[in-house]
Short mmCIF file of C-alpha atoms and ligand atoms in Angstrom, two decimals:
data_model
loop_
_atom_site.label_atom_id
_atom_site.label_comp_id
_atom_site.label_asym_id
_atom_site.label_seq_id
_atom_site.Cartn_x
_atom_site.Cartn_y
_atom_site.Cartn_z
CA UNK A 11 2.18 2.66 24.96
CA UNK A 12 -1.11 3.46 23.44
CA UNK A 13 -3.10 6.79 22.94
CA UNK A 14 -6.16 7.84 23.60
CA UNK A 15 -6.49 11.22 21.98
CA UNK A 16 -9.50 11.37 18.99
CA UNK A 17 -8.59 10.18 15.61
CA UNK A 18 -10.06 12.03 12.80
CA UNK A 19 -10.20 10.97 9.22
CA UNK A 20 -11.12 12.22 6.21
CA UNK A 21 -14.53 10.18 4.55
CA UNK A 22 -14.02 10.16 1.04
CA UNK A 23 -17.77 9.42 0.51
CA UNK A 24 -19.10 12.80 2.93
CA UNK A 25 -16.46 14.92 1.63
CA UNK A 26 -15.68 16.01 5.56
CA UNK A 27 -12.71 14.93 8.22
CA UNK A 28 -14.72 13.01 10.44
CA UNK A 29 -13.58 11.53 14.32
CA UNK A 30 -13.73 7.47 14.11
CA UNK A 31 -16.15 6.45 16.32
CA UNK A 32 -16.32 2.36 15.63
CA UNK A 33 -19.28 0.30 14.97
CA UNK A 34 -18.07 -2.65 18.05
CA UNK A 35 -16.61 -0.75 20.80
CA UNK A 36 -12.64 -0.68 20.70
CA UNK A 37 -12.52 -2.29 17.67
CA UNK A 38 -11.60 -1.28 14.21
CA UNK A 39 -12.34 -3.52 10.40
CA UNK A 40 -10.10 -2.18 8.01
CA UNK A 41 -10.62 -3.31 4.08
CA UNK A 42 -8.12 -3.38 1.66
CA UNK A 43 -8.68 -3.43 -1.89
CA UNK A 44 -5.40 -5.43 -2.59
CA UNK A 45 -3.49 -6.30 -6.11
CA UNK A 46 -4.58 -7.87 -9.31
CA UNK A 47 -1.65 -10.14 -9.45
CA UNK A 48 -0.87 -10.43 -13.56
CA UNK A 49 1.72 -8.88 -12.73
CA UNK A 50 4.60 -6.84 -10.53
CA UNK A 51 3.74 -4.25 -8.21
CA UNK A 52 5.34 -0.92 -9.24
CA UNK A 53 6.11 1.15 -6.67
CA UNK A 54 2.81 2.87 -7.11
CA UNK A 55 0.45 0.39 -6.16
CA UNK A 56 2.79 -0.13 -3.26
CA UNK A 57 2.76 3.59 -1.34
CA UNK A 58 -1.79 2.32 -1.86
CA UNK A 59 -1.02 -0.80 1.05
CA UNK A 60 2.02 1.42 2.86
CA UNK A 61 -1.05 4.42 3.25
CA UNK A 62 -3.32 0.77 4.52
CA UNK A 63 -1.17 -0.09 6.98
CA UNK A 64 0.04 3.11 8.26
CA UNK A 65 -3.85 3.39 8.93
CA UNK A 66 -4.01 -0.15 10.58
CA UNK A 67 -0.62 0.33 12.89
CA UNK A 68 -2.73 4.44 14.19
CA UNK A 69 -5.73 2.45 15.04
CA UNK A 70 -3.63 0.02 16.46
CA UNK A 71 -1.73 2.84 18.70
CA UNK A 72 -5.30 4.37 19.74
CA UNK A 73 -6.05 0.97 21.18
CA UNK A 74 -8.62 -0.28 19.34
CA UNK A 75 -8.45 -4.52 18.10
CA UNK A 76 -7.65 -4.24 14.49
CA UNK A 77 -8.73 -6.84 12.11
CA UNK A 78 -7.37 -6.22 8.88
CA UNK A 79 -8.49 -7.98 5.28
CA UNK A 80 -6.94 -7.53 1.49
CA UNK A 81 -7.58 -9.70 -0.93
CA UNK A 82 -5.56 -10.62 -3.72
CA UNK A 83 -7.54 -10.64 -7.10
CA UNK A 84 -6.89 -13.17 -9.09
CA UNK A 85 -9.92 -13.07 -11.91
CA UNK A 86 -12.14 -11.10 -12.63
CA UNK A 87 -10.37 -7.62 -13.25
CA UNK A 88 -11.40 -6.39 -16.62
CA UNK A 89 -8.90 -4.33 -18.56
CA UNK A 90 -10.70 -1.38 -18.52
CA UNK A 91 -12.44 -0.83 -15.01
CA UNK A 92 -15.62 -0.47 -15.64
CA UNK A 93 -16.87 -3.05 -18.39
CA UNK A 94 -14.91 -3.65 -21.61
CA UNK A 95 -11.72 -5.79 -22.75
CA UNK A 96 -10.25 -8.86 -21.40
CA UNK A 97 -9.57 -10.27 -18.54
CA UNK A 98 -6.08 -8.56 -17.17
CA UNK A 99 -5.29 -12.14 -15.63
CA UNK A 100 -6.18 -14.45 -18.78
CA UNK A 101 -4.79 -11.49 -20.80
CA UNK A 102 -1.36 -12.76 -19.40
CA UNK A 103 -1.42 -16.40 -18.84
CA UNK A 104 -2.11 -16.87 -22.45
CA UNK A 105 0.44 -14.35 -23.33
CA UNK A 106 3.04 -16.28 -21.34
CA UNK A 107 1.55 -19.47 -22.32
CA UNK A 108 1.22 -20.22 -18.26
CA UNK A 109 -1.73 -21.38 -16.02
CA UNK A 110 -3.43 -18.75 -14.31
CA UNK A 111 -2.83 -20.55 -11.40
CA UNK A 112 0.71 -20.20 -12.56
CA UNK A 113 0.56 -16.92 -13.18
CA UNK A 114 -0.74 -15.74 -9.73
CA UNK A 115 1.14 -16.99 -7.49
CA UNK A 116 4.51 -15.88 -8.93
CA UNK A 117 2.99 -12.19 -8.53
CA UNK A 118 1.17 -13.09 -5.46
CA UNK A 119 4.75 -14.00 -4.06
CA UNK A 120 6.63 -11.38 -5.50
CA UNK A 121 3.82 -8.62 -3.76
CA UNK A 122 4.04 -10.53 -0.13
CA UNK A 123 7.76 -9.88 -0.85
CA UNK A 124 7.40 -6.64 -0.86
CA UNK A 125 5.21 -6.03 1.77
CA UNK A 126 7.29 -7.76 3.64
CA UNK A 127 10.59 -5.04 2.47
CA UNK A 128 8.07 -2.62 3.20
CA UNK A 129 7.45 -3.28 7.34
CA UNK A 130 3.37 -3.95 6.20
CA UNK A 131 2.14 -5.65 8.49
CA UNK A 132 0.65 -9.27 8.13
CA UNK A 133 -3.12 -8.61 8.02
CA UNK A 134 -5.46 -10.40 9.42
CA UNK A 135 -6.71 -12.70 6.13
CA UNK A 136 -5.15 -12.19 2.37
CA UNK A 137 -8.13 -13.20 0.86
CA UNK A 138 -7.96 -14.71 -2.28
CA UNK A 139 -10.75 -13.70 -4.56
CA UNK A 140 -10.87 -17.68 -6.25
CA UNK A 141 -11.39 -19.02 -2.29
CA UNK A 142 -14.77 -17.25 -2.75
CA UNK A 143 -16.75 -18.59 -5.51
CA UNK A 144 -19.54 -19.86 -3.56
CA UNK A 145 -20.14 -16.35 -1.92
CA UNK A 146 -20.14 -14.46 -4.92
CA UNK A 147 -22.30 -16.91 -6.47
CA UNK A 148 -25.09 -16.41 -3.17
CA UNK A 149 -24.46 -12.73 -3.43
CA UNK A 150 -25.62 -12.57 -6.66
CA UNK A 151 -28.72 -14.70 -5.87
CA UNK A 152 -29.33 -12.62 -3.37
CA UNK A 153 -29.81 -9.58 -5.45
CA UNK A 154 -30.81 -10.90 -8.94
CA UNK A 155 -34.06 -10.28 -8.77
CA UNK A 156 -34.50 -7.21 -7.30
CA UNK A 157 -31.10 -5.44 -8.84
CA UNK A 158 -30.33 -7.25 -12.08
CA UNK A 159 -31.05 -7.98 -15.69
CA UNK A 160 -29.48 -10.43 -18.27
CA UNK A 161 -28.07 -9.51 -20.96
CA UNK A 162 -26.12 -12.09 -23.49
CA UNK A 163 -22.97 -11.24 -22.03
CA UNK A 164 -23.99 -11.72 -18.52
CA UNK A 165 -25.71 -10.95 -15.10
CA UNK A 166 -26.01 -6.57 -15.05
CA UNK A 167 -26.26 -4.50 -11.86
CA UNK A 168 -28.70 -2.24 -12.66
CA UNK A 169 -27.67 1.47 -10.76
CA UNK A 170 -30.81 3.10 -11.32
CA UNK A 171 -32.48 0.84 -8.06
CA UNK A 172 -30.00 2.11 -5.59
CA UNK A 173 -30.41 5.44 -4.09
CA UNK A 174 -27.70 8.27 -5.16
CA UNK A 175 -25.70 5.65 -7.34
CA UNK A 176 -21.62 7.13 -7.97
CA UNK A 177 -22.14 9.77 -5.36
CA UNK A 178 -18.89 9.37 -4.23
CA UNK A 179 -16.99 9.38 -7.67
CA UNK A 180 -19.32 12.71 -8.03
CA UNK A 181 -17.93 13.80 -4.79
CA UNK A 182 -14.60 13.05 -5.77
CA UNK A 183 -15.04 15.52 -9.45
CA UNK A 184 -18.24 16.54 -9.04
CA UNK A 185 -18.86 15.10 -12.43
CA UNK A 186 -20.76 11.88 -11.83
CA UNK A 187 -20.02 8.66 -13.90
CA UNK A 188 -16.54 7.97 -14.48
CA UNK A 189 -15.88 6.63 -17.78
CA UNK A 190 -17.62 3.74 -18.64
CA UNK A 191 -17.72 1.31 -21.74
CA UNK A 192 -20.65 0.64 -23.95
CA UNK A 193 -22.04 -2.83 -23.76
CA UNK A 194 -25.05 -3.01 -26.22
CA UNK A 195 -28.24 -3.49 -24.00
CA UNK A 196 -27.07 -1.99 -20.81
CA UNK A 197 -30.13 0.15 -18.84
CA UNK A 198 -26.97 2.95 -17.57
CA UNK A 199 -24.10 2.97 -18.43
CA UNK A 200 -22.65 3.03 -15.45
CA UNK A 201 -24.25 -0.52 -15.34
CA UNK A 202 -22.53 -3.28 -14.14
CA UNK A 203 -21.08 -6.76 -14.73
CA UNK A 204 -22.37 -9.14 -11.80
CA UNK A 205 -21.20 -12.31 -13.81
CA UNK A 206 -19.73 -12.37 -16.92
CA UNK A 207 -20.44 -15.80 -19.43
CA UNK A 208 -18.04 -17.17 -21.28
CA UNK A 209 -18.90 -16.36 -24.38
CA UNK A 210 -20.39 -19.39 -26.36
CA UNK A 211 -17.38 -21.84 -28.39
CA UNK A 212 -15.07 -20.88 -25.86
CA UNK A 213 -13.48 -21.85 -22.71
CA UNK A 214 -11.44 -19.79 -20.18
CA UNK A 215 -8.77 -21.07 -17.95
CA UNK A 216 -11.00 -19.75 -14.84
CA UNK A 217 -14.95 -20.57 -15.25
CA UNK A 218 -17.32 -22.02 -12.89
CA UNK A 219 -21.03 -22.69 -13.54
CA UNK A 220 -23.20 -20.15 -12.65
CA UNK A 221 -27.42 -19.97 -12.30
CA UNK A 222 -26.42 -17.33 -15.41
CA UNK A 223 -24.79 -19.66 -17.18
CA UNK A 224 -20.89 -20.91 -16.93
CA UNK A 225 -18.25 -17.80 -16.31
CA UNK A 226 -16.52 -15.69 -14.13
CA UNK A 227 -17.20 -12.90 -11.44
CA UNK A 228 -17.38 -9.65 -11.85
CA UNK A 229 -14.88 -7.75 -10.58
CA UNK A 230 -16.63 -5.82 -8.17
CA UNK A 231 -18.73 -8.36 -6.98
CA UNK A 232 -15.72 -9.85 -5.15
CA UNK A 233 -14.48 -7.15 -2.72
CA UNK A 234 -18.22 -7.14 -1.57
CA UNK A 235 -18.78 -10.43 -0.93
CA UNK A 236 -14.75 -10.83 1.09
CA UNK A 237 -15.56 -7.57 2.54
CA UNK A 238 -19.34 -8.84 3.90
CA UNK A 239 -17.65 -12.42 4.59
CA UNK A 240 -14.48 -11.55 6.88
CA UNK A 241 -15.71 -8.06 8.66
CA UNK A 242 -19.60 -7.82 8.10
CA UNK A 243 -21.82 -5.16 6.89
CA UNK A 244 -21.06 -2.01 7.91
CA UNK A 245 -17.28 -2.52 9.24
CA UNK A 246 -15.59 0.63 10.18
CA UNK A 247 -13.34 1.67 7.27
CA UNK A 248 -12.39 0.60 3.65
CA UNK A 249 -9.38 2.29 1.25
CA UNK A 250 -7.88 1.70 -2.06
CA UNK A 251 -6.24 4.52 -4.36
CA UNK A 252 -7.78 7.34 -5.64
CA UNK A 253 -8.76 5.47 -8.98
CA UNK A 254 -11.27 3.49 -7.30
CA UNK A 255 -13.42 6.77 -6.68
CA UNK A 256 -14.59 6.83 -9.85
CA UNK A 257 -16.04 3.34 -11.04
CA UNK A 258 -15.00 0.05 -8.91
CA UNK A 259 -15.86 1.22 -4.70
CA UNK A 260 -19.00 2.84 -6.60
CA UNK A 261 -19.89 -0.47 -7.97
CA UNK A 262 -19.21 -1.61 -4.07
CA UNK A 263 -21.30 0.43 -2.28
CA UNK A 264 -24.20 0.00 -4.44
CA UNK A 265 -23.88 -3.97 -4.23
CA UNK A 266 -23.55 -3.13 -0.78
CA UNK A 267 -26.63 -1.40 -0.38
CA UNK A 268 -28.86 -3.59 -2.52
CA UNK A 269 -27.53 -6.93 -0.57
CA UNK A 270 -28.11 -4.84 2.75
CA UNK A 271 -31.86 -3.68 1.89
CA UNK A 272 -30.36 -0.31 2.71
CA UNK A 273 -31.55 3.26 1.28
CA UNK A 274 -29.87 6.22 1.06
CA UNK A 275 -25.65 7.19 1.83
CA UNK A 276 -26.85 10.07 3.68
CA UNK A 277 -26.44 7.26 6.35
CA UNK A 278 -23.00 6.79 5.50
CA UNK A 279 -23.10 3.04 6.67
CA UNK A 280 -25.67 2.45 4.32
CA UNK A 281 -23.17 2.12 1.62
CA UNK A 282 -21.21 -0.58 3.45
CA UNK A 283 -18.52 0.91 5.64
CA UNK A 284 -18.38 4.00 7.63
CA UNK A 285 -15.64 5.36 5.93
CA UNK A 286 -13.69 4.72 2.34
CA UNK A 287 -10.51 6.70 2.53
CA UNK A 288 -8.24 7.17 -0.32
CA UNK A 289 -4.42 7.20 -0.63
CA UNK A 290 -3.53 9.65 -4.02
CA UNK A 291 -0.86 8.78 -6.25
CA UNK A 292 2.69 8.39 -7.20
CA UNK A 293 3.71 9.94 -9.63
CA UNK A 294 6.87 9.92 -11.77
CA UNK A 295 7.70 12.55 -15.32
CA UNK A 296 9.08 9.37 -16.77
CA UNK A 297 5.64 7.91 -17.06
CA UNK A 298 7.68 4.76 -15.65
CA UNK A 299 4.98 3.62 -13.33
CA UNK A 300 2.69 2.14 -15.53
CA UNK A 301 2.71 -1.72 -15.26
CA UNK A 302 1.47 -2.52 -19.16
CA UNK A 303 4.84 -0.65 -19.92
CA UNK A 304 7.64 -2.53 -20.43
CA UNK A 305 10.11 -1.55 -18.05
CA UNK A 306 9.02 -0.59 -14.77
CA UNK A 307 9.68 0.54 -10.85
CA UNK A 308 9.35 -2.31 -9.17
CA UNK A 309 10.74 -2.14 -5.04
CA UNK A 310 13.55 -4.44 -6.63
CA UNK A 311 14.63 -1.67 -8.97
CA UNK A 312 15.25 0.64 -6.28
CA UNK A 313 17.14 -2.26 -4.21
CA UNK A 314 19.33 -3.03 -7.45
CA UNK A 315 20.32 0.39 -7.21
CA UNK A 316 21.45 0.33 -3.43
CA UNK A 317 18.44 1.93 -1.84
CA UNK A 318 16.95 0.16 1.10
CA UNK A 319 13.26 -0.73 1.04
CA UNK A 320 12.74 1.61 3.98
CA UNK A 321 13.73 4.32 2.47
CA UNK A 322 10.95 4.10 0.21
CA UNK A 323 8.41 3.44 2.77
CA UNK A 324 9.78 7.05 4.22
CA UNK A 325 9.71 9.15 1.65
CA UNK A 326 5.59 7.88 1.16
CA UNK A 327 5.69 8.90 4.84
CA UNK A 328 7.17 12.41 4.04
CA UNK A 329 3.74 13.26 2.29
CA UNK A 330 0.60 13.62 3.61
CA UNK A 331 -1.53 10.26 1.84
CA UNK A 332 -3.92 12.88 0.18
CA UNK A 333 -1.25 14.26 -1.56
CA UNK A 334 -0.10 13.38 -5.05
CA UNK A 335 4.06 12.58 -4.40
CA UNK A 336 6.29 13.03 -7.09
CA UNK A 337 9.23 9.76 -7.57
CA UNK A 338 12.32 10.85 -8.38
CA UNK A 339 15.80 9.39 -7.29
CA UNK A 340 16.98 12.64 -5.83
CA UNK A 341 14.17 12.19 -3.25
CA UNK A 342 14.48 8.42 -2.92
CA UNK A 343 18.12 9.07 -2.37
CA UNK A 344 17.39 11.87 0.28
CA UNK A 345 14.88 9.79 1.99
CA UNK A 346 17.38 7.21 2.48
CA UNK A 347 19.70 9.57 4.00
CA UNK A 348 16.65 10.54 6.52
CA UNK A 349 16.43 7.18 7.40
CA UNK A 350 20.58 6.81 7.73
CA UNK A 351 20.94 9.39 10.18
CA UNK A 352 17.61 7.85 12.10
CA UNK A 353 19.14 5.24 12.69
CA UNK A 354 22.99 6.55 13.77
CA UNK A 355 21.23 8.31 16.15
CA UNK A 356 19.30 6.13 18.01
CA UNK A 357 22.16 3.80 17.94
CA UNK A 358 23.58 3.87 21.69
CA UNK A 359 19.80 3.31 22.74
CA UNK A 360 20.29 -0.50 20.75
CA UNK A 361 21.12 -1.68 24.62
CA UNK A 362 19.39 0.66 26.22
CA UNK A 363 16.15 -1.92 27.49
CA UNK A 364 13.21 -0.11 27.17
CA UNK A 365 11.29 1.92 30.30
CA UNK A 366 7.51 1.25 30.50
CA UNK A 367 6.53 4.43 30.00
CA UNK A 368 7.86 7.92 28.44
CA UNK A 369 6.92 10.33 31.37
CA UNK A 370 10.04 12.44 31.84
CA UNK A 371 8.66 16.54 31.17
CA UNK A 372 10.61 16.80 28.12
CA UNK A 373 9.05 13.49 26.64
CA UNK A 374 5.52 13.04 27.12
CA UNK A 375 4.70 16.57 25.08
CA UNK A 376 6.37 14.80 22.23
CA UNK A 377 3.80 11.33 22.64
CA UNK A 378 1.16 13.97 22.95
CA UNK A 379 1.88 16.20 20.62
CA UNK A 380 2.82 12.35 18.25
CA UNK A 381 -0.83 11.76 19.52
CA UNK A 382 -2.45 14.42 18.31
CA UNK A 383 -0.82 14.62 14.32
CA UNK A 384 -1.49 11.07 13.66
CA UNK A 385 -5.15 11.91 14.74
CA UNK A 386 -5.04 14.83 12.63
CA UNK A 387 -5.48 12.76 9.21
CA UNK A 388 -2.94 10.49 9.61
CA UNK A 389 -0.34 13.51 9.31
CA UNK A 390 2.98 11.37 9.37
CA UNK A 391 5.05 14.36 7.58
CA UNK A 392 4.85 16.04 10.91
CA UNK A 393 5.02 12.96 12.57
CA UNK A 394 8.77 12.15 11.47
CA UNK A 395 9.43 15.04 12.27
CA UNK A 396 8.47 14.85 16.40
CA UNK A 397 10.39 11.81 15.69
CA UNK A 398 13.28 13.48 14.87
CA UNK A 399 12.64 15.47 17.87
CA UNK A 400 12.70 12.86 20.58
CA UNK A 401 15.53 11.50 18.36
CA UNK A 402 17.15 14.50 19.53
CA UNK A 403 15.55 14.92 22.94
CA UNK A 404 19.13 15.29 25.60
CA UNK A 405 19.88 15.00 29.35
CA UNK A 406 16.16 12.21 29.66
CA UNK A 407 16.82 9.32 30.57
CA UNK A 408 17.88 6.87 28.08
CA UNK A 409 15.33 4.00 28.89
CA UNK A 410 12.54 6.52 29.01
CA UNK A 411 13.56 7.63 25.26
CA UNK A 412 14.01 4.63 24.05
CA UNK A 413 10.40 4.01 25.03
CA UNK A 414 9.14 6.70 23.29
CA UNK A 415 11.02 6.23 20.30
CA UNK A 416 10.27 2.58 20.10
CA UNK A 417 6.01 3.82 20.04
CA UNK A 418 6.59 6.38 17.54
CA UNK A 419 8.32 3.49 15.09
CA UNK A 420 5.39 1.05 15.96
CA UNK A 421 3.09 3.75 14.05
CA UNK A 422 5.43 4.49 11.59
CA UNK A 423 6.91 1.42 11.04
CA UNK A 424 10.53 2.01 10.08
CA UNK A 425 12.38 -0.47 11.94
CA UNK A 426 14.86 1.90 13.35
CA UNK A 427 15.90 -0.32 16.34
CA UNK A 428 16.51 -3.25 13.98
CA UNK A 429 17.93 -1.60 11.73
CA UNK A 430 21.68 -0.58 11.57
CA UNK A 431 23.57 1.31 8.77
CA UNK A 432 25.82 -1.51 7.49
CA UNK A 433 21.62 -3.33 6.72
CA UNK A 434 21.28 -0.15 5.25
CA UNK A 435 24.32 -0.56 3.22
CA UNK A 436 22.81 -2.30 0.03
CA UNK A 437 24.93 -3.36 -2.56
CA UNK A 438 24.23 -2.33 -6.30
CA UNK A 439 23.59 -4.42 -8.94
CA UNK A 440 26.03 -3.67 -11.04
CA UNK A 441 28.94 -2.85 -8.08
CA UNK A 442 31.86 -4.47 -9.62
CA UNK A 443 34.05 -4.36 -6.61
CA UNK A 444 33.53 -7.12 -3.89
CA UNK A 445 33.06 -5.36 0.18
CA UNK A 446 36.37 -8.04 1.25
CA UNK A 447 37.91 -6.01 -1.61
CA UNK A 448 37.32 -2.30 -0.42
CA UNK A 449 38.17 -3.65 3.44
CA UNK A 450 41.56 -4.84 1.89
CA UNK A 451 41.97 -1.48 -0.30
CA UNK A 452 40.72 0.80 3.02
CA UNK A 453 43.75 -1.33 5.32
CA UNK A 454 46.57 -0.25 3.06
CA UNK A 455 44.93 2.70 2.83
CA UNK A 456 45.33 3.21 6.38
CA UNK A 457 48.74 1.86 6.60
CA UNK A 458 49.83 4.50 3.73
CA UNK A 459 48.55 7.06 5.55
CA UNK A 460 49.99 5.86 8.91
CA UNK A 461 53.50 6.18 6.54
CA UNK A 462 52.29 10.00 5.65
CA UNK A 463 52.75 8.65 1.44
CA UNK A 464 49.46 10.99 1.00
CA UNK A 465 49.60 10.48 -2.87
CA UNK A 466 49.32 6.38 -2.27
CA UNK A 467 46.40 7.16 -0.16
CA UNK A 468 44.92 9.04 -2.29
CA UNK A 469 45.48 7.25 -5.25
CA UNK A 470 43.62 4.47 -3.27
CA UNK A 471 40.68 6.40 -2.47
CA UNK A 472 40.04 7.82 -6.00
CA UNK A 473 40.43 3.87 -7.52
CA UNK A 474 38.10 3.06 -4.82
CA UNK A 475 35.55 6.19 -6.25
CA UNK A 476 35.88 5.07 -9.80
CA UNK A 477 34.51 1.97 -8.59
CA UNK A 478 31.60 3.39 -6.80
CA UNK A 479 32.88 3.32 -3.22
CA UNK A 480 32.56 6.21 -1.44
CA UNK A 481 35.69 6.55 1.31
CA UNK A 482 33.84 7.79 4.37
CA UNK A 483 37.21 9.26 6.84
CA UNK A 484 36.30 9.27 10.42
CA UNK A 485 32.95 7.10 9.84
CA UNK A 486 33.90 4.19 11.96
CA UNK A 487 31.69 2.49 8.82
CA UNK A 488 34.49 3.35 6.60
CA UNK A 489 32.83 3.59 3.21
CA UNK A 490 29.42 3.45 1.72
CA UNK A 491 28.36 3.05 -2.05
CA UNK A 492 27.77 5.69 -3.72
CA UNK A 493 24.55 5.29 -5.31
CA UNK A 494 24.16 5.71 -9.06
CA UNK A 495 20.66 6.61 -8.73
CA UNK A 496 18.48 7.85 -12.49
P1 LIG B 528 -4.17 -2.60 -8.94
O1 LIG B 528 -3.56 -4.09 -8.56
O2 LIG B 528 -4.34 -1.90 -10.50
O3 LIG B 528 -6.08 -2.77 -8.52
O4 LIG B 528 -3.43 -1.70 -7.59
C1 LIG B 528 -3.47 -1.85 -6.73
C2 LIG B 528 -3.78 -0.38 -6.33
O5 LIG B 528 -2.76 0.35 -5.65
C3 LIG B 528 -4.71 0.06 -5.78
O6 LIG B 528 -6.01 0.79 -4.88
C4 LIG B 528 -4.69 0.84 -6.96
O7 LIG B 528 -5.86 2.36 -6.22
C5 LIG B 528 -3.53 1.55 -6.67
N1 LIG B 528 -2.66 2.09 -7.15
C6 LIG B 528 -2.10 2.45 -8.65
N2 LIG B 528 -1.53 3.18 -9.18
C7 LIG B 528 -1.56 4.11 -8.11
C8 LIG B 528 0.02 4.93 -8.47
N3 LIG B 528 0.32 5.80 -9.19
N4 LIG B 528 -0.19 5.72 -7.23
C9 LIG B 528 -0.54 5.36 -5.47
N5 LIG B 528 -1.59 3.74 -5.22
C10 LIG B 528 -1.69 3.42 -6.86
ZN1 LIG B 529 -11.64 -3.51 -4.26
#
């Protein structure tokens, strides 16, 4: 089921909600800045991919043939987004005394595991930065003469050679260039490295020959090159977290202007993408979000505590992507409860074949409102309340109701019809009791109750509670883990 009501999206570059109008009719091309694979992603990072995935799902729902690219940054991202510090990958490899390639493989796989657990659809391409070195060197050659200059440290982009440099950052903050570290000899503070030469006498694990000496590409160059190679310029939508509005994306835009010889950003296409979209941050009062702090909030930690990964997706969808979202264990527990309620409520539809349409007069308006909500700059909080309404709808043909819920869930990606409550009951890592033992205790409790021995029955319930098991009388599932979150 698709929906052709208009799709309006907030474009960070123009600071306006605009109607989506694709470069190629009926197609949509999206590039998402992916993770730097020097460590595990934290759940804040994963919010960026849940957002990009939701955008992709909405584009599919609206009938566009989607080509989505997400890159994997395995070289070039320095510890500072501008040009200072060390390469994050080199630094982690040195700290762990491992090869960068092993580090990259390990953390890429960990990221992909989170992608899968969150029902993030596979993009058409995962582009790995180190697979594109020849193209990066060609791109740099193409802009070097008119837009770059060489310093002992490498090849630098002269930001005064393109029109409107930094408009995206100004749109975001109204204060011009972001935080920039000084590099001696730079013509302007915002100029950035396209190619970083390996300092004399040093070797890096990852380095390549180039006309500007042996070295490695700059992080900003990678995304311009891979998006242009795989989607062509201009493409439709470029996404990332809001931190990328300050330095990374303005720099990508400048490179795209340079390679295409395009002028002013008054025409959004000259930036390389028609729209630039950014998700706001997931914040955490305890400050555990940072990748550099020791223990941080990974999806696996949520699972270890007995939450389901899709409860985190639910938490993300409950907020608009442009709002800051505060993470707390209470919010996560509430999102898990909401997910369980939905899964329980759709269970009667599990064996009902879906009808071809949901044209019933009580269902069709819900589908239309849903299309309008997600078309209104991805208003997922409203879309979720419409899903609740659809699930609660009585006296409608079951096959049509199922078709409607399937269509809504294809956009939200909660997997409601594939999940059951047993799957949502995840064994917390610190659980001290096995499932078989719980079932045995509950059978003994049933016998005690049948014999009207309520003292024994209560004692069994209390003993289970002490081991983190919540008995639920009258529920077919009989028991749940009592989640010790936080
Ligand atoms: P990185 O691996 O550091 O390049 O970040 C991957 C993605 O996560 C980027 O799109 C960032 O903008 C985004 N990001 C980083 N921190 C957060 C956060 N706390 N909440 C939401 N997105 C974030
Ligand atoms: Zn990028």
